[in-house]
Amino acid sequence: MLKGGAVPDKDPFAYGLITYAWVTGLAAWAGFLNFYRRVKEGDAKVFNVFEAIGEMATSSFAGLITFWLCEASEINPLVTAALIAISGHMGSRSLYMLELQVEKHFGKKGRGDGKDS
């Protein structure tokens, strides 16, 4: 590790296309499985393509953020893959949980009523 906790050669552009394909593919698959579960429970309609695509896109984004956090923390690749799948399955819920942690760490900005000044 470098001074100040920086990790050498770790930036979003240091990874190849195949790495990003695996990360987003794994997370999107987990998002699709979450959508399928909601269809089976009656919470979503099977032919709602836009909802399925939205779920998969959100899951891919959550998986990508998880990948970057795991890489920055130097977490074992197998654990990283599991966390990517879990965050992909959680989709927007995992992003909300991350938002809460960031607010807790840095302190909430604004007036607290949803309307920032």
PDB file of C-alpha atoms in Angstrom:
ATOM      1  CA  MET A   1       0.000   0.000   0.000  1.00  0.00           C
ATOM      2  CA  LEU A   2       1.059   3.555  -0.616  1.00  0.00           C
ATOM      3  CA  LYS A   3       1.190   6.370   1.905  1.00  0.00           C
ATOM      4  CA  GLY A   4      -2.265   7.482   3.029  1.00  0.00           C
ATOM      5  CA  GLY A   5      -3.922   4.125   2.296  1.00  0.00           C
ATOM      6  CA  ALA A   6      -3.892   4.498  -1.518  1.00  0.00           C
ATOM      7  CA  VAL A   7      -3.646   1.265  -3.488  1.00  0.00           C
ATOM      8  CA  PRO A   8      -1.190   1.291  -6.433  1.00  0.00           C
ATOM      9  CA  ASP A   9      -2.515   0.557  -9.944  1.00  0.00           C
ATOM     10  CA  LYS A  10      -6.111   0.411  -8.713  1.00  0.00           C
ATOM     11  CA  ASP A  11      -8.333   2.661 -10.740  1.00  0.00           C
ATOM     12  CA  PRO A  12     -11.468   1.976 -12.781  1.00  0.00           C
ATOM     13  CA  PHE A  13      -9.472   2.038 -16.025  1.00  0.00           C
ATOM     14  CA  ALA A  14      -6.917  -0.558 -14.870  1.00  0.00           C
ATOM     15  CA  TYR A  15      -9.333  -3.476 -15.452  1.00  0.00           C
ATOM     16  CA  GLY A  16     -10.060  -5.111 -18.768  1.00  0.00           C
ATOM     17  CA  LEU A  17     -13.346  -5.467 -20.571  1.00  0.00           C
ATOM     18  CA  ILE A  18     -13.603  -9.160 -19.621  1.00  0.00           C
ATOM     19  CA  THR A  19     -13.445  -8.253 -15.913  1.00  0.00           C
ATOM     20  CA  TYR A  20     -16.253  -5.738 -16.289  1.00  0.00           C
ATOM     21  CA  ALA A  21     -18.282  -8.221 -18.360  1.00  0.00           C
ATOM     22  CA  TRP A  22     -18.044 -10.795 -15.559  1.00  0.00           C
ATOM     23  CA  VAL A  23     -18.840  -8.275 -12.834  1.00  0.00           C
ATOM     24  CA  THR A  24     -21.853  -6.722 -14.555  1.00  0.00           C
ATOM     25  CA  GLY A  25     -23.009 -10.078 -15.934  1.00  0.00           C
ATOM     26  CA  LEU A  26     -22.971 -11.714 -12.503  1.00  0.00           C
ATOM     27  CA  ALA A  27     -24.788  -8.780 -10.921  1.00  0.00           C
ATOM     28  CA  ALA A  28     -27.337  -8.569 -13.771  1.00  0.00           C
ATOM     29  CA  TRP A  29     -28.038 -12.304 -13.473  1.00  0.00           C
ATOM     30  CA  ALA A  30     -28.656 -11.864  -9.745  1.00  0.00           C
ATOM     31  CA  GLY A  31     -30.976  -8.944 -10.567  1.00  0.00           C
ATOM     32  CA  PHE A  32     -32.867 -11.097 -13.048  1.00  0.00           C
ATOM     33  CA  LEU A  33     -33.278 -13.786 -10.389  1.00  0.00           C
ATOM     34  CA  ASN A  34     -34.673 -11.161  -8.026  1.00  0.00           C
ATOM     35  CA  PHE A  35     -37.149 -10.081 -10.729  1.00  0.00           C
ATOM     36  CA  TYR A  36     -38.096 -13.745 -11.304  1.00  0.00           C
ATOM     37  CA  ARG A  37     -38.695 -14.192  -7.564  1.00  0.00           C
ATOM     38  CA  ARG A  38     -40.992 -11.153  -7.565  1.00  0.00           C
ATOM     39  CA  VAL A  39     -42.909 -12.554 -10.560  1.00  0.00           C
ATOM     40  CA  LYS A  40     -43.395 -15.871  -8.710  1.00  0.00           C
ATOM     41  CA  GLU A  41     -44.653 -13.981  -5.650  1.00  0.00           C
ATOM     42  CA  GLY A  42     -47.052 -11.905  -7.787  1.00  0.00           C
ATOM     43  CA  ASP A  43     -45.275  -8.592  -7.139  1.00  0.00           C
ATOM     44  CA  ALA A  44     -44.256  -8.146 -10.802  1.00  0.00           C
ATOM     45  CA  LYS A  45     -45.734  -9.144 -14.151  1.00  0.00           C
ATOM     46  CA  VAL A  46     -43.810 -11.664 -16.242  1.00  0.00           C
ATOM     47  CA  PHE A  47     -44.110  -9.639 -19.469  1.00  0.00           C
ATOM     48  CA  ASN A  48     -42.963  -6.342 -17.949  1.00  0.00           C
ATOM     49  CA  VAL A  49     -39.740  -6.116 -19.956  1.00  0.00           C
ATOM     50  CA  PHE A  50     -38.937  -2.567 -18.856  1.00  0.00           C
ATOM     51  CA  GLU A  51     -39.103  -3.537 -15.188  1.00  0.00           C
ATOM     52  CA  ALA A  52     -36.827  -6.529 -15.821  1.00  0.00           C
ATOM     53  CA  ILE A  53     -34.310  -4.387 -17.728  1.00  0.00           C
ATOM     54  CA  GLY A  54     -34.440  -1.710 -15.012  1.00  0.00           C
ATOM     55  CA  GLU A  55     -33.856  -4.316 -12.325  1.00  0.00           C
ATOM     56  CA  MET A  56     -30.896  -5.746 -14.212  1.00  0.00           C
ATOM     57  CA  ALA A  57     -29.385  -2.300 -14.878  1.00  0.00           C
ATOM     58  CA  THR A  58     -29.696  -1.279 -11.232  1.00  0.00           C
ATOM     59  CA  SER A  59     -28.221  -4.602 -10.162  1.00  0.00           C
ATOM     60  CA  SER A  60     -25.307  -4.192 -12.573  1.00  0.00           C
ATOM     61  CA  PHE A  61     -24.565  -0.752 -11.139  1.00  0.00           C
ATOM     62  CA  ALA A  62     -24.751  -2.074  -7.559  1.00  0.00           C
ATOM     63  CA  GLY A  63     -22.434  -4.951  -8.508  1.00  0.00           C
ATOM     64  CA  LEU A  64     -19.957  -2.576 -10.118  1.00  0.00           C
ATOM     65  CA  ILE A  65     -19.829  -0.353  -7.035  1.00  0.00           C
ATOM     66  CA  THR A  66     -19.387  -3.466  -4.884  1.00  0.00           C
ATOM     67  CA  PHE A  67     -16.539  -4.643  -7.124  1.00  0.00           C
ATOM     68  CA  TRP A  68     -14.713  -1.324  -6.781  1.00  0.00           C
ATOM     69  CA  LEU A  69     -15.184  -1.278  -2.994  1.00  0.00           C
ATOM     70  CA  CYS A  70     -13.907  -4.859  -2.721  1.00  0.00           C
ATOM     71  CA  GLU A  71     -10.903  -4.114  -4.917  1.00  0.00           C
ATOM     72  CA  ALA A  72     -10.050  -1.008  -2.901  1.00  0.00           C
ATOM     73  CA  SER A  73     -10.309  -3.108   0.277  1.00  0.00           C
ATOM     74  CA  GLU A  74      -8.226  -5.925  -1.256  1.00  0.00           C
ATOM     75  CA  ILE A  75     -10.880  -8.543  -0.519  1.00  0.00           C
ATOM     76  CA  ASN A  76     -10.359 -12.100  -1.763  1.00  0.00           C
ATOM     77  CA  PRO A  77     -11.691 -12.514  -5.354  1.00  0.00           C
ATOM     78  CA  LEU A  78     -14.046 -15.371  -4.383  1.00  0.00           C
ATOM     79  CA  VAL A  79     -15.539 -13.279  -1.585  1.00  0.00           C
ATOM     80  CA  THR A  80     -15.752 -10.354  -4.008  1.00  0.00           C
ATOM     81  CA  ALA A  81     -17.735 -12.488  -6.469  1.00  0.00           C
ATOM     82  CA  ALA A  82     -20.140 -13.542  -3.719  1.00  0.00           C
ATOM     83  CA  LEU A  83     -20.605  -9.945  -2.579  1.00  0.00           C
ATOM     84  CA  ILE A  84     -21.205  -8.823  -6.178  1.00  0.00           C
ATOM     85  CA  ALA A  85     -23.929 -11.457  -6.558  1.00  0.00           C
ATOM     86  CA  ILE A  86     -25.519 -10.513  -3.235  1.00  0.00           C
ATOM     87  CA  SER A  87     -25.509  -6.788  -3.991  1.00  0.00           C
ATOM     88  CA  GLY A  88     -26.813  -7.516  -7.498  1.00  0.00           C
ATOM     89  CA  HIS A  89     -29.677  -9.512  -6.006  1.00  0.00           C
ATOM     90  CA  MET A  90     -30.403  -6.688  -3.567  1.00  0.00           C
ATOM     91  CA  GLY A  91     -30.285  -4.109  -6.376  1.00  0.00           C
ATOM     92  CA  SER A  92     -31.414  -0.682  -5.248  1.00  0.00           C
ATOM     93  CA  ARG A  93     -31.615  -1.814  -1.614  1.00  0.00           C
ATOM     94  CA  SER A  94     -27.831  -2.296  -1.550  1.00  0.00           C
ATOM     95  CA  LEU A  95     -27.322   1.195  -2.999  1.00  0.00           C
ATOM     96  CA  TYR A  96     -29.621   2.625  -0.311  1.00  0.00           C
ATOM     97  CA  MET A  97     -27.638   0.824   2.398  1.00  0.00           C
ATOM     98  CA  LEU A  98     -24.418   2.249   0.978  1.00  0.00           C
ATOM     99  CA  GLU A  99     -25.996   5.718   0.954  1.00  0.00           C
ATOM    100  CA  LEU A 100     -26.872   5.374   4.642  1.00  0.00           C
ATOM    101  CA  GLN A 101     -23.294   4.369   5.484  1.00  0.00           C
ATOM    102  CA  VAL A 102     -21.872   7.327   3.549  1.00  0.00           C
ATOM    103  CA  GLU A 103     -24.269   9.724   5.294  1.00  0.00           C
ATOM    104  CA  LYS A 104     -23.330   8.213   8.656  1.00  0.00           C
ATOM    105  CA  HIS A 105     -19.612   8.546   7.912  1.00  0.00           C
ATOM    106  CA  PHE A 106     -19.642  12.042   6.431  1.00  0.00           C
ATOM    107  CA  GLY A 107     -22.697  13.453   8.178  1.00  0.00           C
ATOM    108  CA  LYS A 108     -25.966  14.261   6.454  1.00  0.00           C
ATOM    109  CA  LYS A 109     -25.921  17.442   4.368  1.00  0.00           C
ATOM    110  CA  GLY A 110     -28.901  19.746   3.898  1.00  0.00           C
ATOM    111  CA  ARG A 111     -31.874  20.446   6.134  1.00  0.00           C
ATOM    112  CA  GLY A 112     -33.004  16.846   6.534  1.00  0.00           C
ATOM    113  CA  ASP A 113     -36.352  17.396   4.827  1.00  0.00           C
ATOM    114  CA  GLY A 114     -35.241  16.180   1.425  1.00  0.00           C
ATOM    115  CA  LYS A 115     -34.766  19.732   0.121  1.00  0.00           C
ATOM    116  CA  ASP A 116     -31.126  20.741   0.058  1.00  0.00           C
ATOM    117  CA  SER A 117     -30.429  24.446   0.209  1.00  0.00           C
TER     118      SER A 117
END
